[in-house]
Amino acid sequence: MVILTDITEKKKIEKRALRDGLTELYNHSYFQKRLSREIDKMKEYDYRHYLSLLMLDIDDFKQFNDTYGHQAGDEVLRSVARVLKQEFVDESEIVARYGGEEFAIILPEVTKVGLKIKGKEVNELIRSLAVNYNDLELQITVSIGGATYKNSESKEEFIKRADDALYQAKAEGKDTFHFSD
C-alpha cells in the first residue's frame, strides 16, 4: 500500500511541475519543451506536416485588476483557461499559460487557413464568455496573434512571429486576431 501511495504522490508532484497552479493549464516550461518536440517532428517528416501557434493576451488586464481586484483577475484567468480547455482545444492541441495574462496554443496539423479560422473562433468564444464574480458579470476580450511554422525557422523565431502578430492585434484596437505571414 505504501508503494501505491508513493506512486500516486509522485504522479501528483509530476503533474504540478507541468501545470500552472492557478489555471491548471500547462506552464511556460512545458510549452517550450512541447513546442520543441513538435518542431522536431516537423523536421523528422521533412516538413510535410503543419504546425501553427496562437498567442493570446487578455485586453486591459491591469486596468481590470485595478478596478475589480486581483481575486477577480484570478477568476478571469481561470475562466479563460477553462473555456479554452473545454470548448476550444482538442486532444492533439496544447494550451498553456505563457505568462501573466498571456496564453499560448500549439496547433499541430493546422494550416494557415485553419489557423485564421481558429483565431477568429477564439476571439468570438472569449467575447461571449461572461465571468461571474461577486454578483458581477464581467466581460473580457483578448487580442490574438498567430503564425504557421516556416521550414527551418527556429523555435524562437516562430514564437516571435506569433507574438509580433499579437502586438499588431493590440495596435489595431484589441479584441481581434492578426496573422503573421
Tab-separated table of C-alpha atoms in Angstrom:
chain	number	residue	atom	x	y	z
A	1	MET	CA	0.000	0.000	0.000
A	2	VAL	CA	2.855	2.365	0.731
A	3	ILE	CA	4.242	1.816	-2.766
A	4	LEU	CA	0.896	2.760	-4.347
A	5	THR	CA	0.734	5.910	-2.236
A	6	ASP	CA	4.300	6.794	-3.243
A	7	ILE	CA	3.456	6.306	-6.927
A	8	THR	CA	0.284	8.380	-6.610
A	9	GLU	CA	2.169	11.145	-4.792
A	10	LYS	CA	4.924	11.066	-7.411
A	11	LYS	CA	2.330	11.492	-10.191
A	12	LYS	CA	0.788	14.447	-8.345
A	13	ILE	CA	4.200	16.084	-7.998
A	14	GLU	CA	4.991	15.488	-11.670
A	15	LYS	CA	1.618	16.973	-12.684
A	16	ARG	CA	2.224	20.080	-10.545
A	17	ALA	CA	5.635	20.530	-12.184
A	18	LEU	CA	3.987	20.721	-15.626
A	19	ARG	CA	0.939	22.786	-14.706
A	20	ASP	CA	0.250	26.352	-13.746
A	21	GLY	CA	-1.123	26.414	-10.200
A	22	LEU	CA	-3.893	28.945	-10.846
A	23	THR	CA	-5.271	27.857	-14.220
A	24	GLU	CA	-4.194	24.185	-14.257
A	25	LEU	CA	-3.059	24.713	-17.845
A	26	TYR	CA	0.370	23.579	-18.921
A	27	ASN	CA	3.041	26.020	-17.755
A	28	HIS	CA	5.552	28.024	-19.775
A	29	SER	CA	8.311	25.465	-19.305
A	30	TYR	CA	6.177	22.614	-20.608
A	31	PHE	CA	5.025	24.779	-23.523
A	32	GLN	CA	8.646	25.386	-24.544
A	33	LYS	CA	9.512	21.684	-24.369
A	34	ARG	CA	6.397	20.600	-26.227
A	35	LEU	CA	6.857	23.192	-28.981
A	36	SER	CA	10.433	21.973	-29.452
A	37	ARG	CA	9.121	18.420	-29.810
A	38	GLU	CA	6.521	19.489	-32.363
A	39	ILE	CA	9.152	21.327	-34.408
A	40	ASP	CA	11.415	18.269	-34.246
A	41	LYS	CA	8.526	16.190	-35.623
A	42	MET	CA	8.192	18.647	-38.497
A	43	LYS	CA	11.863	18.183	-39.326
A	44	GLU	CA	11.612	14.404	-38.978
A	45	TYR	CA	8.832	14.325	-41.558
A	46	ASP	CA	10.657	16.689	-43.937
A	47	TYR	CA	8.158	19.483	-43.258
A	48	ARG	CA	5.271	17.544	-44.814
A	49	HIS	CA	3.025	18.414	-41.863
A	50	TYR	CA	1.713	21.678	-40.480
A	51	LEU	CA	2.225	23.398	-37.167
A	52	SER	CA	0.572	26.601	-36.033
A	53	LEU	CA	0.692	28.725	-32.910
A	54	LEU	CA	-1.725	31.163	-31.293
A	55	MET	CA	-0.654	33.711	-28.675
A	56	LEU	CA	-3.463	35.357	-26.658
A	57	ASP	CA	-3.387	38.302	-24.292
A	58	ILE	CA	-6.324	39.471	-22.167
A	59	ASP	CA	-7.036	43.065	-23.138
A	60	ASP	CA	-6.559	45.755	-20.469
A	61	PHE	CA	-5.927	43.172	-17.758
A	62	LYS	CA	-4.037	45.562	-15.464
A	63	GLN	CA	-6.899	48.033	-15.585
A	64	PHE	CA	-9.287	45.157	-14.927
A	65	ASN	CA	-7.306	44.126	-11.820
A	66	ASP	CA	-7.123	47.741	-10.642
A	67	THR	CA	-10.908	48.145	-10.994
A	68	TYR	CA	-12.179	44.820	-9.637
A	69	GLY	CA	-9.234	43.463	-7.631
A	70	HIS	CA	-6.737	40.683	-8.141
A	71	GLN	CA	-9.144	37.972	-6.991
A	72	ALA	CA	-11.461	38.957	-9.846
A	73	GLY	CA	-8.457	38.876	-12.170
A	74	ASP	CA	-7.657	35.368	-10.956
A	75	GLU	CA	-11.215	34.302	-11.726
A	76	VAL	CA	-10.901	35.763	-15.226
A	77	LEU	CA	-7.700	33.774	-15.794
A	78	ARG	CA	-9.327	30.571	-14.536
A	79	SER	CA	-12.412	31.182	-16.700
A	80	VAL	CA	-10.395	31.805	-19.861
A	81	ALA	CA	-8.340	28.681	-19.161
A	82	ARG	CA	-11.451	26.610	-18.556
A	83	VAL	CA	-13.191	27.726	-21.760
A	84	LEU	CA	-10.053	27.159	-23.846
A	85	LYS	CA	-9.622	23.638	-22.447
A	86	GLN	CA	-13.259	22.604	-22.567
A	87	GLU	CA	-14.582	24.300	-25.682
A	88	PHE	CA	-11.681	25.051	-27.974
A	89	VAL	CA	-8.720	22.685	-27.997
A	90	ASP	CA	-8.847	19.045	-28.964
A	91	GLU	CA	-6.667	16.192	-27.709
A	92	SER	CA	-3.739	16.930	-30.016
A	93	GLU	CA	-3.598	20.647	-29.202
A	94	ILE	CA	-1.760	22.119	-26.235
A	95	VAL	CA	-2.935	25.188	-24.341
A	96	ALA	CA	-0.546	26.774	-21.847
A	97	ARG	CA	-0.318	29.801	-19.649
A	98	TYR	CA	2.556	31.627	-21.279
A	99	GLY	CA	2.882	34.421	-18.737
A	100	GLY	CA	0.765	36.735	-16.569
A	101	GLU	CA	-2.351	37.153	-18.694
A	102	GLU	CA	-0.946	35.523	-21.817
A	103	PHE	CA	-1.816	32.105	-23.179
A	104	ALA	CA	-0.304	30.042	-25.992
A	105	ILE	CA	-1.930	27.291	-28.029
A	106	ILE	CA	0.115	24.810	-30.056
A	107	LEU	CA	-1.890	23.563	-33.024
A	108	PRO	CA	-0.369	20.517	-34.761
A	109	GLU	CA	-1.649	19.832	-38.282
A	110	VAL	CA	-3.349	23.231	-38.570
A	111	THR	CA	-2.751	25.073	-41.852
A	112	LYS	CA	-2.724	28.847	-42.417
A	113	VAL	CA	-6.389	28.734	-43.399
A	114	GLY	CA	-7.245	26.652	-40.339
A	115	LEU	CA	-5.255	28.991	-38.102
A	116	LYS	CA	-7.187	32.017	-39.328
A	117	ILE	CA	-10.460	30.235	-38.615
A	118	LYS	CA	-9.302	29.154	-35.157
A	119	GLY	CA	-8.031	32.637	-34.286
A	120	LYS	CA	-11.411	34.157	-35.068
A	121	GLU	CA	-13.176	31.355	-33.185
A	122	VAL	CA	-11.168	32.074	-30.035
A	123	ASN	CA	-11.996	35.785	-30.256
A	124	GLU	CA	-15.706	35.006	-30.514
A	125	LEU	CA	-15.542	32.394	-27.766
A	126	ILE	CA	-13.871	34.723	-25.264
A	127	ARG	CA	-16.033	37.691	-26.277
A	128	SER	CA	-19.134	35.610	-25.440
A	129	LEU	CA	-17.691	34.495	-22.086
A	130	ALA	CA	-19.344	36.049	-19.041
A	131	VAL	CA	-17.168	35.764	-15.929
A	132	ASN	CA	-19.249	35.711	-12.756
A	133	TYR	CA	-17.534	37.234	-9.743
A	134	ASN	CA	-19.191	38.566	-6.567
A	135	ASP	CA	-22.570	39.189	-8.212
A	136	LEU	CA	-20.877	40.864	-11.178
A	137	GLU	CA	-20.959	39.598	-14.738
A	138	LEU	CA	-17.642	40.649	-16.225
A	139	GLN	CA	-16.984	40.819	-19.957
A	140	ILE	CA	-13.480	40.428	-21.345
A	141	THR	CA	-11.780	40.379	-24.709
A	142	VAL	CA	-8.471	39.068	-25.981
A	143	SER	CA	-6.044	40.079	-28.658
A	144	ILE	CA	-4.593	37.170	-30.591
A	145	GLY	CA	-1.602	36.655	-32.817
A	146	GLY	CA	-0.970	33.594	-34.905
A	147	ALA	CA	1.727	32.065	-37.066
A	148	THR	CA	2.226	28.900	-39.065
A	149	TYR	CA	5.651	27.306	-38.866
A	150	LYS	CA	8.028	28.068	-41.728
A	151	ASN	CA	10.541	25.409	-42.699
A	152	SER	CA	13.846	25.670	-40.864
A	153	GLU	CA	12.954	28.625	-38.639
A	154	SER	CA	13.995	28.379	-35.009
A	155	LYS	CA	11.516	27.927	-32.192
A	156	GLU	CA	12.345	31.446	-31.023
A	157	GLU	CA	11.643	32.914	-34.478
A	158	PHE	CA	8.340	31.043	-34.633
A	159	ILE	CA	7.234	32.319	-31.220
A	160	LYS	CA	8.387	35.845	-32.082
A	161	ARG	CA	6.291	35.909	-35.267
A	162	ALA	CA	3.178	34.857	-33.346
A	163	ASP	CA	3.985	37.326	-30.565
A	164	ASP	CA	4.586	40.159	-33.062
A	165	ALA	CA	1.212	39.364	-34.620
A	166	LEU	CA	-0.323	39.592	-31.137
A	167	TYR	CA	1.143	43.076	-30.682
A	168	GLN	CA	-0.194	44.021	-34.113
A	169	ALA	CA	-3.662	42.916	-32.972
A	170	LYS	CA	-3.275	45.141	-29.901
A	171	ALA	CA	-2.195	48.057	-32.104
A	172	GLU	CA	-5.233	47.529	-34.343
A	173	GLY	CA	-7.558	48.212	-31.431
A	174	LYS	CA	-7.600	44.953	-29.443
A	175	ASP	CA	-10.290	42.249	-29.421
A	176	THR	CA	-9.042	40.964	-32.750
A	177	PHE	CA	-6.856	38.351	-34.421
A	178	HIS	CA	-3.807	39.106	-36.533
A	179	PHE	CA	-1.892	36.575	-38.621
A	180	SER	CA	1.840	36.652	-39.351
A	181	ASP	CA	2.842	35.642	-42.880
